[in-house]
Coordinates of C-alpha atoms in Angstrom, one line a residue:
X1 CA -29.7 -8.7 31.7
X2 CA -28.0 -12.2 31.6
X3 CA -24.9 -12.8 29.5
X4 CA -27.0 -15.4 27.6
X5 CA -29.4 -12.7 26.3
X6 CA -29.6 -12.1 22.6
X7 CA -30.1 -8.5 21.5
X8 CA -30.4 -6.9 18.1
X9 CA -28.3 -3.7 17.9
X10 CA -28.3 -1.4 14.9
X11 CA -25.3 0.9 14.4
X12 CA -25.3 3.6 11.8
X13 CA -22.9 6.2 10.4
X14 CA -19.5 6.5 8.9
X15 CA -17.8 8.4 6.1
X16 CA -14.4 8.6 7.7
X17 CA -12.3 6.5 10.0
X18 CA -13.1 8.9 12.8
X19 CA -16.7 7.7 12.7
X20 CA -16.2 4.1 11.7
X21 CA -13.5 2.9 14.2
X22 CA -15.5 4.1 17.3
X23 CA -18.6 2.3 15.8
X24 CA -16.6 -1.0 15.4
X25 CA -15.2 -0.6 19.0
X26 CA -18.7 -0.2 20.4
X27 CA -19.8 -3.3 18.5
X28 CA -16.9 -5.3 19.7
X29 CA -17.4 -4.3 23.4
X30 CA -21.2 -5.2 23.2
X31 CA -20.4 -8.5 21.5
X32 CA -17.8 -9.3 24.2
X33 CA -20.5 -8.9 26.9
X34 CA -23.4 -10.4 24.9
X35 CA -21.8 -12.8 22.4
X36 CA -25.2 -14.1 21.1
X37 CA -26.4 -10.6 20.0
X38 CA -27.0 -9.7 16.4
X39 CA -25.3 -6.5 15.2
X40 CA -26.1 -4.9 11.9
X41 CA -24.4 -1.7 10.5
X42 CA -25.9 0.7 8.1
X43 CA -23.6 3.0 6.1
X44 CA -23.5 5.2 3.0
X45 CA -22.9 3.5 -0.3
X46 CA -19.4 4.2 -1.8
X47 CA -18.0 5.3 1.6
X48 CA -15.2 3.7 3.6
X49 CA -17.5 1.8 6.0
X50 CA -18.7 -0.5 3.2
X51 CA -15.2 -2.0 3.2
X52 CA -14.0 -1.5 6.8
X53 CA -17.1 -2.9 8.6
X54 CA -17.1 -6.3 6.8
X55 CA -13.3 -6.5 7.3
X56 CA -14.1 -6.3 11.1
X57 CA -16.6 -9.2 10.7
X58 CA -19.9 -7.4 10.7
X59 CA -22.7 -7.3 8.1
X60 CA -23.5 -3.8 6.7
X61 CA -26.3 -2.4 4.5
X62 CA -25.7 0.7 2.4
X63 CA -27.9 3.7 1.8
X64 CA -27.6 6.0 -1.3
X65 CA -27.6 9.1 1.0
X66 CA -25.0 11.8 0.3
X67 CA -24.3 15.2 1.7
X68 CA -25.1 18.6 0.2
X69 CA -22.1 20.1 -1.6
X70 CA -21.3 23.6 -0.2
X71 CA -20.6 24.9 -3.7
X72 CA -23.3 25.1 -6.4
X73 CA -23.1 21.6 -7.8
X74 CA -25.2 19.3 -10.1
X75 CA -24.8 16.7 -7.4
X76 CA -27.1 18.8 -5.2
X77 CA -30.0 18.2 -7.7
X78 CA -30.0 14.5 -6.8
X79 CA -29.9 15.2 -3.0
X80 CA -33.7 15.2 -2.3
X81 CA -34.2 11.9 -4.3
X82 CA -31.3 10.1 -2.5
X83 CA -32.5 11.4 0.8
X84 CA -36.1 10.3 0.2
X85 CA -34.9 6.8 -1.0
X86 CA -32.6 6.5 2.0
X87 CA -35.4 7.4 4.4
X88 CA -37.6 4.7 2.9
X89 CA -34.8 2.1 2.9
X90 CA -33.9 3.0 6.5
X91 CA -37.5 2.6 7.6
X92 CA -37.6 -0.9 5.9
X93 CA -34.3 -1.9 7.6
X94 CA -35.6 -0.9 11.1
X95 CA -38.9 -2.7 10.4
X96 CA -37.2 -5.9 9.3
X97 CA -34.3 -6.0 11.8
X98 CA -36.5 -4.9 14.8
X99 CA -33.5 -3.6 16.9
X100 CA -33.7 -3.3 20.7
X101 CA -31.6 -0.1 20.4
X102 CA -29.9 2.0 17.6
X103 CA -26.5 3.7 17.9
X104 CA -25.6 6.7 15.7
X105 CA -21.9 7.7 15.3
X106 CA -22.4 10.7 13.0
X107 CA -22.0 10.8 9.2
X108 CA -24.7 10.8 6.5
X109 CA -26.2 7.4 7.0
X110 CA -27.0 7.8 10.7
X111 CA -29.6 10.5 9.9
X112 CA -32.3 8.4 8.1
X113 CA -31.7 5.3 10.3
X114 CA -32.0 7.1 13.7
X115 CA -34.9 9.1 12.4
X116 CA -36.7 5.9 11.5
X117 CA -35.9 4.4 14.9
X118 CA -37.0 7.5 16.8
X119 CA -40.4 7.6 14.9
X120 CA -41.0 4.0 16.1
X121 CA -40.1 4.7 19.8
X122 CA -36.9 2.6 19.6
X123 CA -34.2 3.8 22.1
X124 CA -31.4 5.7 20.3
X125 CA -27.9 6.6 21.5
X126 CA -25.6 9.2 19.8
X127 CA -21.9 9.1 20.0
X128 CA -20.2 12.4 19.3
X129 CA -16.4 12.2 18.8
X130 CA -15.5 15.8 18.4
X131 CA -15.3 18.9 20.6
X132 CA -17.6 20.5 18.0
X133 CA -20.7 18.6 17.3
X134 CA -21.5 17.3 13.8
X135 CA -24.7 18.5 12.0
X136 CA -26.4 15.0 11.9
X137 CA -26.0 14.5 15.6
X138 CA -27.2 18.0 16.4
X139 CA -30.4 17.3 14.4
X140 CA -31.0 14.0 16.1
X141 CA -30.2 15.0 19.7
X142 CA -33.7 16.3 20.6
X143 CA -35.2 12.8 20.3
X144 CA -32.2 10.8 21.3
X145 CA -32.3 9.0 24.7
X146 CA -28.6 9.3 25.5
X147 CA -25.6 11.2 24.0
X148 CA -22.1 10.0 24.7
X149 CA -19.3 12.6 24.3
X150 CA -15.5 12.9 24.6
X151 CA -15.2 16.5 25.7
X152 CA -16.7 18.7 28.4
X153 CA -18.8 21.7 27.5
X154 CA -21.0 19.8 24.9
X155 CA -24.2 21.2 26.4
X156 CA -23.8 24.1 24.0
X157 CA -24.9 21.6 21.3
X158 CA -27.0 19.0 23.2
X159 CA -29.6 18.8 26.0
X160 CA -27.5 18.7 29.2
X161 CA -29.5 16.0 30.9
X162 CA -28.8 13.5 28.1
X163 CA -25.0 13.9 28.0
X164 CA -22.5 11.3 29.3
X165 CA -18.8 12.0 29.1
X166 CA -17.4 8.6 28.2
X167 CA -14.4 9.5 25.9
X168 CA -14.0 8.0 22.4
X169 CA -13.9 4.3 22.0
X170 CA -10.7 3.1 20.3
X171 CA -9.2 -0.1 18.9
X172 CA -8.3 -2.6 21.6
X173 CA -5.0 -3.7 20.2
X174 CA -3.4 -0.3 21.1
X175 CA -4.2 -0.6 24.8
X176 CA -1.1 -2.6 25.4
X177 CA 2.0 -2.0 23.3
X178 CA 4.5 -3.8 25.5
X179 CA 6.8 -6.1 23.7
X180 CA 5.6 -5.0 20.2
X181 CA 8.5 -2.6 19.3
X182 CA 10.9 -5.4 18.0
X183 CA 8.0 -6.9 16.0
X184 CA 7.2 -3.5 14.6
X185 CA 10.8 -2.8 13.6
X186 CA 10.9 -6.1 11.7
X187 CA 7.5 -5.6 10.1
X188 CA 8.2 -2.1 8.7
X189 CA 11.9 -2.9 7.9
X190 CA 13.3 -0.2 10.2
X191 CA 16.8 0.4 11.5
X192 CA 17.4 -0.4 15.2
X193 CA 19.8 2.5 15.7
X194 CA 17.7 5.4 14.5
X195 CA 14.9 7.3 16.3
X196 CA 11.6 6.8 14.5
X197 CA 9.2 9.6 13.5
X198 CA 5.7 8.4 12.8
X199 CA 3.7 10.7 10.5
X200 CA -0.1 10.2 10.2
X201 CA -2.4 12.3 8.1
X202 CA -5.5 10.1 8.3
X203 CA -6.7 7.4 5.9
X204 CA -7.1 9.8 3.0
X205 CA -4.0 11.8 3.7
X206 CA -3.2 15.4 4.6
X207 CA -1.5 17.6 2.0
X208 CA 0.3 19.8 4.5
X209 CA 1.8 16.9 6.4
X210 CA 3.0 15.3 3.2
X211 CA 4.5 18.5 1.9
X212 CA 6.2 19.0 5.3
X213 CA 7.8 15.6 5.1
X214 CA 8.9 16.1 1.5
X215 CA 10.5 19.4 2.4
X216 CA 12.5 18.1 5.4
X217 CA 13.0 14.4 4.6
X218 CA 16.6 14.7 3.5
X219 CA 17.5 16.8 6.6
X220 CA 15.7 14.3 8.8
X221 CA 17.6 11.4 7.4
X222 CA 20.9 13.2 7.6
X223 CA 20.2 14.0 11.2
X224 CA 20.0 10.3 11.9
X225 CA 16.2 9.9 12.1
X226 CA 14.0 7.5 10.2
X227 CA 10.4 8.3 9.1
X228 CA 7.4 5.9 9.0
X229 CA 5.0 7.9 6.8
X230 CA 1.4 7.2 6.1
X231 CA 0.7 9.5 3.1
X232 CA -3.0 8.5 2.5
X233 CA -4.7 7.2 -0.6
X234 CA -4.9 10.6 -2.4
X235 CA -1.2 11.4 -2.3
X236 CA 0.5 8.1 -2.3
X237 CA 1.6 7.9 -6.0
X238 CA 2.9 11.4 -6.1
X239 CA 4.8 11.0 -2.8
X240 CA 6.3 7.6 -4.0
X241 CA 7.6 9.1 -7.2
X242 CA 9.3 12.0 -5.3
X243 CA 10.7 9.6 -2.7
X244 CA 12.2 7.3 -5.3
X245 CA 13.7 10.3 -7.1
X246 CA 15.4 11.3 -3.8
X247 CA 17.2 8.0 -3.3
X248 CA 16.7 8.3 0.5
X249 CA 17.0 5.0 2.4
X250 CA 15.3 5.7 5.8
X251 CA 12.0 7.3 4.7
X252 CA 9.5 4.4 4.8
X253 CA 6.3 5.4 2.9
X254 CA 3.0 3.6 3.2
X255 CA -0.4 4.5 1.6
X256 CA -2.2 3.2 4.7
X257 CA -0.9 1.5 7.9
X258 CA -3.2 -1.3 9.1
X259 CA -1.0 -2.5 12.0
X260 CA -1.4 0.7 14.0
X261 CA -0.4 -1.0 17.2
X262 CA 3.0 -1.8 15.7
X263 CA 3.4 1.7 14.3
X264 CA 2.7 3.3 17.6
X265 CA 5.1 0.8 19.3
X266 CA 8.1 1.8 17.1
X267 CA 7.5 5.6 17.3
X268 CA 9.7 7.9 19.3
X269 CA 7.7 10.9 18.1
X270 CA 4.3 11.0 16.4
X271 CA 3.3 13.8 14.0
X272 CA -0.5 13.8 13.5
X273 CA -3.6 15.7 12.5
X274 CA -5.9 16.3 15.5
X275 CA -9.1 14.5 14.5
X276 CA -11.1 13.3 17.5
X277 CA -10.2 9.7 17.0
X278 CA -6.5 10.3 16.5
X279 CA -6.3 12.4 19.6
X280 CA -8.1 9.8 21.7
X281 CA -5.9 7.0 20.4
X282 CA -2.7 9.0 20.9
X283 CA -3.6 9.7 24.6
X284 CA -3.7 5.9 25.2
X285 CA -0.4 5.4 23.4
X286 CA 1.3 8.0 25.7
X287 CA 4.1 9.0 23.3
X288 CA 5.3 12.6 22.6
X289 CA 3.1 14.1 19.9
X290 CA 3.2 17.1 17.6
X291 CA -0.3 18.0 16.4
X292 CA -0.8 19.8 13.1
X293 CA -4.5 20.5 13.2
X294 CA -6.4 20.7 9.8
X295 CA -7.7 24.2 9.2
X296 CA -10.3 22.9 6.8
X297 CA -12.9 21.5 9.3
X298 CA -16.0 23.0 10.8
X299 CA -15.4 25.7 13.5
X300 CA -11.7 24.8 13.4
X301 CA -12.5 21.9 15.8
X302 CA -9.2 20.1 15.3
X303 CA -7.3 23.1 16.8
X304 CA -9.8 22.8 19.8
X305 CA -9.1 19.1 20.0
X306 CA -5.4 19.7 20.1
X307 CA -5.5 22.6 22.5
X308 CA -7.3 20.3 25.1
X309 CA -3.9 18.5 25.3
X310 CA -1.5 21.3 24.6
X311 CA -3.0 23.3 27.5
X312 CA -2.2 20.3 29.9
X313 CA 1.4 20.2 28.6
X314 CA 0.6 16.8 27.0
X315 CA 1.4 17.7 23.3
X316 CA 3.1 20.2 21.0
X317 CA 1.2 22.3 18.5
X318 CA 2.5 23.2 15.0
X319 CA 0.1 25.4 13.0
X320 CA -0.8 24.1 9.5
X321 CA 0.4 27.4 7.9
X322 CA 3.9 27.0 9.5
X323 CA 4.3 23.2 9.2
X324 CA 6.1 23.1 5.8
X325 CA 9.7 24.1 6.6
X326 CA 9.3 23.8 10.4
X327 CA 8.8 20.1 10.9
X328 CA 12.4 19.1 11.5
X329 CA 12.9 22.0 14.0
X330 CA 9.9 20.8 16.1
X331 CA 11.2 17.2 16.0
X332 CA 14.7 18.3 17.1
X333 CA 13.1 20.3 19.9
X334 CA 11.5 17.1 21.2
X335 CA 14.1 14.5 20.6
X336 CA 16.9 16.6 22.0
X337 CA 15.1 17.2 25.2
X338 CA 14.4 13.8 26.9
X339 CA 12.7 15.4 29.9
X340 CA 10.2 17.3 27.7
X341 CA 9.5 14.2 25.7
X342 CA 8.9 12.1 28.8
X343 CA 6.6 14.8 30.4
X344 CA 4.5 15.1 27.2
X345 CA 4.1 11.3 27.1
X346 CA 3.1 11.0 30.8
X347 CA 0.7 13.9 30.7
X348 CA -0.9 12.5 27.5
X349 CA -1.6 9.2 29.3
X350 CA -3.2 11.0 32.2
X351 CA -5.9 12.3 29.8
X352 CA -6.7 8.9 28.3
X353 CA -10.0 7.2 28.7
X354 CA -9.3 3.5 28.1
X355 CA -12.7 2.3 29.0
X356 CA -14.8 4.5 26.7
X357 CA -16.3 1.5 24.8
X358 CA -17.4 -0.2 28.0
X359 CA -18.9 3.0 29.3
X360 CA -21.0 3.4 26.1
X361 CA -22.1 -0.3 26.4
X362 CA -23.3 0.4 30.0
X363 CA -25.3 3.3 28.7
X364 CA -26.7 1.2 25.9
X365 CA -27.7 -1.6 28.4
X366 CA -29.6 0.9 30.4
X367 CA -31.6 1.9 27.3
X368 CA -32.2 -1.7 26.3
X369 CA -33.5 -2.5 29.8

């Protein structure tokens, strides 16, 4: 395959940042190698990818597909119609775009698109971010040509012969943070003489993390720390009102942090959920981390993600049920023990897979050939 070759690559899936950012990282890595290629995304209408993908410079088409609600809900009545319409639209997109290969990253939209591609004999590659496989990927695995995963032991979900352990692809700007700390301090308006705690609950937010910060923010500020706090969209207004009421000066609240490289660069300690993408990014950053896994996910996979690091003495674990009221104690434990903080950061970096996107592109090349 010469670097001048043009290929048409279709990438489908989304719903959360954990699906979207790896998809964009794969697209960027492919484009870097084959700049003349055409890349088209397919997402679910009304979901995050419809905004994030165009922001990254790629075209996207939306399907009306939605998931089944677990509770008895009127929304479930429209499910068969949305699915049928999405299957027809996906078949039409595949027919018109004529992709050389199709990548599915999980999420509702990838089901109809990969199914349409597989029925036409077009090579398909699945990328599974979690240690517990998502339903869409499990259903598509039988006919997929290749399955790229981030954790060992995934043969309990997928045919062993198709699995490649590549790690999760992440945003390139976080691979090198050197020299970015000063820029970050200026950008976020932070003090230079305080240790910085970065709190991340994902793009939508995490109630427990927000409650834990609210509970301890006065103690954290009094102890000489400052907090850079991404509350997420759902909680921002409520948290802002409470923060303004408190009159605290060193708690810096943001709804969403776009400049993640700068945020990681200023952090002395990171407090985070343990979604697959967060965990992969944090291993590259190599800073001391306190994971607070979400208990509200399938098969408790965030705890499994976190334990893969905790068991290698690469991170600390704080259970969701204990987080409110315990956050400052955990932070103290880390920041008052420089040797522990350094060990966690170093061990975290050893588990990183910085070339995941390239490894997936190599796999994709093999399918296109």
